[in-house]
Coordinates of C-alpha atoms and ligand atoms in Angstrom, one line a residue:
M22 CA 0.0 0.0 0.0
V23 CA 1.3 3.4 -0.8
D24 CA 1.3 6.2 1.7
I25 CA -0.3 9.5 0.6
S26 CA -0.5 11.1 4.0
V27 CA 1.4 14.4 4.3
S28 CA 2.7 16.6 7.1
I29 CA 2.9 20.4 6.5
A30 CA 4.6 22.3 9.2
G31 CA 3.6 19.8 11.7
L32 CA 0.0 19.7 10.4
H33 CA -0.9 16.0 9.6
L34 CA -3.2 15.5 6.6
R35 CA -4.6 12.0 5.9
N36 CA -4.2 12.8 2.3
P37 CA -2.7 15.8 0.2
T38 CA -5.9 17.3 -1.0
M39 CA -7.5 20.4 0.5
L40 CA -10.5 22.6 -0.3
A41 CA -9.3 25.9 -1.5
S42 CA -10.4 29.2 0.1
G43 CA -13.4 30.9 -1.4
V44 CA -15.3 27.9 -2.5
L45 CA -18.0 26.3 -0.1
G46 CA -15.9 27.8 2.8
M47 CA -18.5 30.2 4.3
S48 CA -20.3 27.6 6.5
G49 CA -19.1 25.1 9.0
K50 CA -21.8 22.7 7.6
L51 CA -20.4 22.9 4.1
L52 CA -16.8 22.4 5.3
K53 CA -17.9 19.3 7.1
R54 CA -19.5 17.9 4.0
V55 CA -16.4 18.5 2.0
A56 CA -14.3 16.7 4.7
S57 CA -16.7 13.7 4.6
A58 CA -16.3 13.7 0.8
G59 CA -12.7 12.9 1.4
A60 CA -10.7 16.2 1.5
G61 CA -7.5 16.0 3.7
A62 CA -8.1 19.5 5.1
V63 CA -10.4 22.4 4.4
V64 CA -9.7 26.2 4.0
T65 CA -12.4 28.7 4.9
K66 CA -13.5 31.7 2.8
S67 CA -11.3 34.7 3.7
I68 CA -12.5 36.2 6.9
G69 CA -11.9 39.8 8.0
P70 CA -12.4 41.8 11.3
K71 CA -15.9 43.0 10.4
P72 CA -18.8 41.8 8.2
R73 CA -18.5 42.8 4.4
P74 CA -21.2 42.4 1.8
G75 CA -18.7 42.1 -1.0
H76 CA -19.4 43.6 -4.5
P77 CA -22.8 43.9 -6.1
N78 CA -23.7 41.3 -8.8
P79 CA -22.6 40.2 -11.4
T80 CA -19.6 38.7 -9.4
F81 CA -19.0 35.5 -11.2
V82 CA -19.0 34.5 -14.8
E83 CA -18.1 31.2 -16.4
L84 CA -15.7 31.4 -19.4
P85 CA -14.3 28.8 -21.7
Y86 CA -11.5 27.0 -19.7
G87 CA -12.1 29.0 -16.5
Y88 CA -14.2 31.2 -14.2
L89 CA -13.8 34.9 -13.6
N90 CA -14.8 36.3 -10.1
A91 CA -14.8 39.5 -8.2
M92 CA -16.8 38.6 -5.1
G93 CA -15.0 41.4 -3.2
L94 CA -14.3 39.5 0.0
P95 CA -17.8 39.0 1.2
N96 CA -17.7 37.5 4.7
P97 CA -19.7 37.7 8.0
G98 CA -16.6 38.9 10.0
I99 CA -14.7 37.0 12.6
D100 CA -17.2 37.5 15.5
E101 CA -19.9 35.6 13.6
F102 CA -17.5 33.1 12.0
V103 CA -16.1 31.8 15.3
Q104 CA -19.1 29.5 15.4
E105 CA -18.6 28.2 11.9
I106 CA -15.0 27.2 12.8
K107 CA -16.2 25.3 15.8
I108 CA -18.7 23.4 13.6
A109 CA -16.1 22.7 10.9
K110 CA -13.8 21.3 13.5
E111 CA -16.3 18.5 14.2
S112 CA -15.2 17.1 10.8
G113 CA -12.0 15.8 12.4
V114 CA -9.8 17.2 9.5
P115 CA -7.5 20.3 9.9
V116 CA -9.5 23.5 9.5
I117 CA -7.3 26.2 8.0
V118 CA -8.8 29.8 8.4
S119 CA -8.0 32.3 5.6
V120 CA -7.7 35.7 6.9
F121 CA -7.4 39.3 5.6
G122 CA -7.3 42.8 7.1
Q123 CA -6.5 46.3 6.2
S124 CA -3.3 46.5 8.4
P125 CA -0.8 44.0 9.9
E126 CA -2.7 44.4 13.2
E127 CA -6.1 43.5 11.7
F128 CA -4.7 40.4 10.1
A129 CA -3.1 39.4 13.5
Y130 CA -6.4 40.2 15.4
V131 CA -8.4 37.9 13.0
A132 CA -5.8 35.2 13.2
E133 CA -5.7 35.2 16.9
R134 CA -9.5 35.0 17.1
A135 CA -9.5 32.1 14.7
E136 CA -6.8 30.2 16.7
K137 CA -8.8 30.6 19.8
A138 CA -11.9 29.2 18.0
G139 CA -9.9 26.1 17.2
A140 CA -8.3 26.7 13.7
S141 CA -5.6 24.3 12.9
A142 CA -3.6 26.8 10.8
I143 CA -4.0 30.2 9.3
E144 CA -3.8 31.1 5.6
V145 CA -2.9 34.7 5.2
N146 CA -4.6 36.1 2.2
V147 CA -2.5 39.0 0.8
S148 CA -3.3 38.1 -2.9
C149 CA -6.9 39.0 -3.8
P150 CA -6.5 40.3 -7.3
H151 CA -9.2 42.9 -7.2
A152 CA -9.1 44.4 -3.7
E153 CA -6.7 46.8 -2.0
V154 CA -5.6 44.2 0.5
G155 CA -4.3 42.2 -2.5
L156 CA -1.7 44.8 -3.2
I157 CA 0.1 43.6 0.0
G158 CA 1.1 40.5 -1.8
Q159 CA 2.7 42.5 -4.6
D160 CA 5.1 44.1 -2.2
P161 CA 7.7 42.1 -0.3
V162 CA 8.0 44.7 2.5
L163 CA 4.3 44.9 3.2
T164 CA 4.1 41.0 3.0
R165 CA 7.0 40.7 5.5
E166 CA 5.1 43.1 7.9
V167 CA 1.8 41.2 7.7
V168 CA 3.4 37.8 8.2
R169 CA 5.5 39.0 11.1
S170 CA 2.5 40.4 12.8
V171 CA 0.5 37.2 12.4
K172 CA 3.4 35.0 13.5
E173 CA 3.9 37.0 16.6
R174 CA 0.3 36.5 17.7
V175 CA -0.5 32.8 16.9
K176 CA 1.2 29.5 17.6
I177 CA -0.5 27.5 14.9
P178 CA 1.2 27.2 11.5
V179 CA 0.9 30.2 9.2
F180 CA 0.6 29.8 5.4
V181 CA 0.8 32.8 3.1
K182 CA -1.3 32.7 -0.2
L183 CA 0.7 34.3 -3.0
T184 CA -0.5 36.1 -6.0
P185 CA 0.8 35.4 -9.6
N186 CA 0.1 39.0 -10.5
V187 CA 3.8 40.0 -9.9
T188 CA 7.0 40.1 -12.0
D189 CA 8.8 37.7 -9.7
I190 CA 6.8 35.5 -7.3
T191 CA 9.9 34.1 -5.7
E192 CA 10.7 37.5 -4.2
I193 CA 7.4 37.5 -2.4
A194 CA 7.8 33.9 -1.4
C195 CA 11.3 34.7 0.0
A196 CA 9.8 37.6 2.0
A197 CA 7.2 35.4 3.4
E198 CA 9.7 32.8 4.4
K199 CA 12.0 35.3 6.0
A200 CA 9.1 36.7 8.1
G201 CA 8.6 33.2 9.5
A202 CA 5.8 31.8 7.2
D203 CA 5.5 27.9 7.8
A204 CA 4.3 27.3 4.2
V205 CA 3.2 29.2 1.0
T206 CA 0.1 28.6 -1.0
A207 CA 0.5 29.2 -4.8
I208 CA -1.5 30.6 -6.5
N209 CA -4.4 33.0 -6.0
T210 CA -6.4 33.9 -9.1
V211 CA -5.0 35.6 -12.1
K212 CA -6.1 39.3 -12.7
A213 CA -8.4 39.2 -15.8
M214 CA -11.4 40.8 -17.5
Y215 CA -14.4 39.8 -19.8
I216 CA -16.3 42.4 -21.9
D217 CA -19.7 41.5 -23.3
I218 CA -19.6 42.5 -27.0
E219 CA -23.4 43.2 -27.2
S220 CA -23.6 45.6 -24.3
A221 CA -20.0 46.7 -25.0
K222 CA -19.4 46.7 -21.2
P223 CA -17.3 44.6 -18.7
V224 CA -19.5 42.0 -17.3
L225 CA -18.3 42.0 -13.7
S226 CA -19.6 44.9 -11.6
N227 CA -16.1 45.4 -10.4
K228 CA -14.9 45.2 -14.0
I229 CA -11.7 43.5 -13.2
G230 CA -11.7 40.1 -11.4
G231 CA -9.6 36.9 -10.8
L232 CA -9.5 34.0 -13.2
S233 CA -9.5 30.4 -11.9
G234 CA -9.9 27.0 -13.4
P235 CA -8.0 25.0 -16.0
A236 CA -6.9 28.2 -17.9
I237 CA -4.4 29.1 -15.1
K238 CA -3.0 25.7 -14.3
P239 CA 0.2 26.2 -16.4
I240 CA 0.8 29.5 -14.7
A241 CA 0.4 27.9 -11.3
I242 CA 2.7 25.0 -12.2
R243 CA 5.4 27.5 -13.3
C244 CA 5.0 29.5 -10.1
V245 CA 5.3 26.3 -7.9
Y246 CA 8.4 25.3 -9.8
E247 CA 10.1 28.7 -9.3
I248 CA 9.2 29.0 -5.7
Y249 CA 10.5 25.4 -5.1
E250 CA 14.0 26.5 -6.2
S251 CA 13.8 29.7 -4.0
V252 CA 12.5 28.6 -0.5
R253 CA 12.8 25.7 2.0
I254 CA 9.3 25.9 3.5
P255 CA 6.6 23.6 1.9
I256 CA 4.4 24.8 -1.0
I257 CA 0.7 24.0 -1.3
G258 CA -0.2 24.1 -4.9
V259 CA -3.5 25.5 -6.3
G260 CA -4.8 26.6 -9.6
G261 CA -7.0 24.8 -12.1
I262 CA -6.7 21.2 -10.5
Q263 CA -9.5 19.0 -12.0
N264 CA -8.1 15.5 -11.7
W265 CA -5.2 13.3 -10.3
K266 CA -3.0 14.0 -13.4
D267 CA -3.1 17.7 -12.6
A268 CA -2.3 17.0 -8.9
V269 CA 0.6 14.8 -9.8
E270 CA 2.0 17.6 -12.0
F271 CA 1.9 20.0 -9.0
F272 CA 3.8 17.4 -6.8
L273 CA 6.4 17.0 -9.5
A274 CA 6.8 20.7 -9.7
G275 CA 7.4 20.9 -5.9
A276 CA 4.0 21.1 -4.1
S277 CA 3.7 19.0 -0.9
A278 CA -0.1 19.3 -1.0
I279 CA -2.7 20.6 -3.3
Q280 CA -5.9 22.5 -3.1
V281 CA -9.0 22.2 -5.3
G282 CA -11.1 25.4 -5.8
S283 CA -13.2 25.7 -9.0
G284 CA -12.8 22.0 -9.5
V285 CA -15.4 21.2 -6.9
I286 CA -18.0 22.4 -9.4
M287 CA -17.7 19.0 -11.0
G288 CA -18.8 17.4 -7.6
L289 CA -17.3 16.6 -4.2
N290 CA -16.1 13.2 -5.5
I291 CA -13.2 15.0 -6.9
F292 CA -11.2 14.6 -3.7
R293 CA -11.6 10.8 -3.5
D294 CA -11.0 10.5 -7.3
I295 CA -7.8 12.5 -7.0
C296 CA -6.5 10.4 -4.1
G297 CA -7.3 7.2 -6.0
G298 CA -5.4 8.4 -9.0
I299 CA -2.3 9.5 -7.1
K300 CA -2.1 6.1 -5.4
R301 CA -2.4 4.2 -8.7
Y302 CA 0.2 6.4 -10.2
L303 CA 2.6 5.9 -7.3
E304 CA 2.1 2.1 -7.5
R305 CA 2.6 2.0 -11.2
K306 CA 5.8 4.0 -11.0
G307 CA 7.2 1.9 -8.2
F308 CA 7.0 4.5 -5.4
T309 CA 5.8 3.7 -1.8
K310 CA 5.3 7.2 -0.5
L311 CA 4.0 10.5 -2.1
R312 CA 7.0 12.3 -0.5
E313 CA 9.2 10.5 -3.1
I314 CA 7.8 12.4 -6.0
I315 CA 7.7 16.0 -4.6
G316 CA 9.9 18.2 -6.7
L317 CA 11.0 15.3 -8.9
A318 CA 10.7 17.5 -12.1
H319 CA 13.8 19.5 -10.7
R320 CA 16.3 16.7 -11.3
Ligands
RRO30 O1 -13.5 37.4 -2.6 C1 -13.0 37.6 -3.6 O2 -13.4 38.3 -4.5 C2 -11.7 36.9 -3.9 C3 -10.7 36.6 -3.0 BR1 -10.8 37.3 -1.2 C4 -9.5 36.1 -3.4 O3 -8.5 35.9 -2.6 N1 -9.4 35.7 -4.7 C5 -10.4 35.8 -5.5 O4 -10.3 35.4 -6.7 N2 -11.6 36.4 -5.2

């Protein structure tokens, strides 16, 4: 039997699949359903210090090969969300709380509250492509300040979700590592736009949004590959994963675990299907542990 369990910064996962932030992560009940469907861990929607309605509709549009969104960080605020974290914890899998704020202090405050509610780890979201807080992740100095602030306040592992919307993603990954990040998650969505030719207007109310889905997988693979050569902390790969072959590609590029976001649109079976495919691949190739293939494409 092959072993596909993984350990990320001391966090033990029964398998290397996680639910990505932003998809089904707004309620404890839904997070529990995803865990029952086989995910090794779940990441919540990004939570801030106060409730936020997000952008007006349209906030989501399906495109060939991908999805474009500008939800605008809608969330109930950490006071309300504490209850959902407690419910999600009943699933028995690690619950990673994605946090954002307007300042290093706000990030740290939300992270501290999440830890007290039982979060297993924090994913610091400095990378939303169409919000001001996303600009943090384009600047190594600001990224360092936010990560330091969060690291000073919580004991649980801190992951930093990176944006591909930069010239050199390794610069930001290194800044996160230097500030004490325990892992990086790569990548958030790619800044993009869609214009309806009949109305001659951008479709999203925010005009610009973030592209996810199969269209961005080669970008995400390139980012993980580059980051792997620049930092020593683990990388969690995300971006366009739809099946086990996509997941294996991320491991070969250097990811220690993967997240599925838009892919859950195809159904929650995706987590078990990916795990089954990874096991069969490892067996066929003569490996006994998933660990043996992480970063193998760098030889
Ligand atoms: O809520 C959003 O609009 C959003 C967020 Br916070 C993010 O990190 N990435 C994204 O594509 N959308």
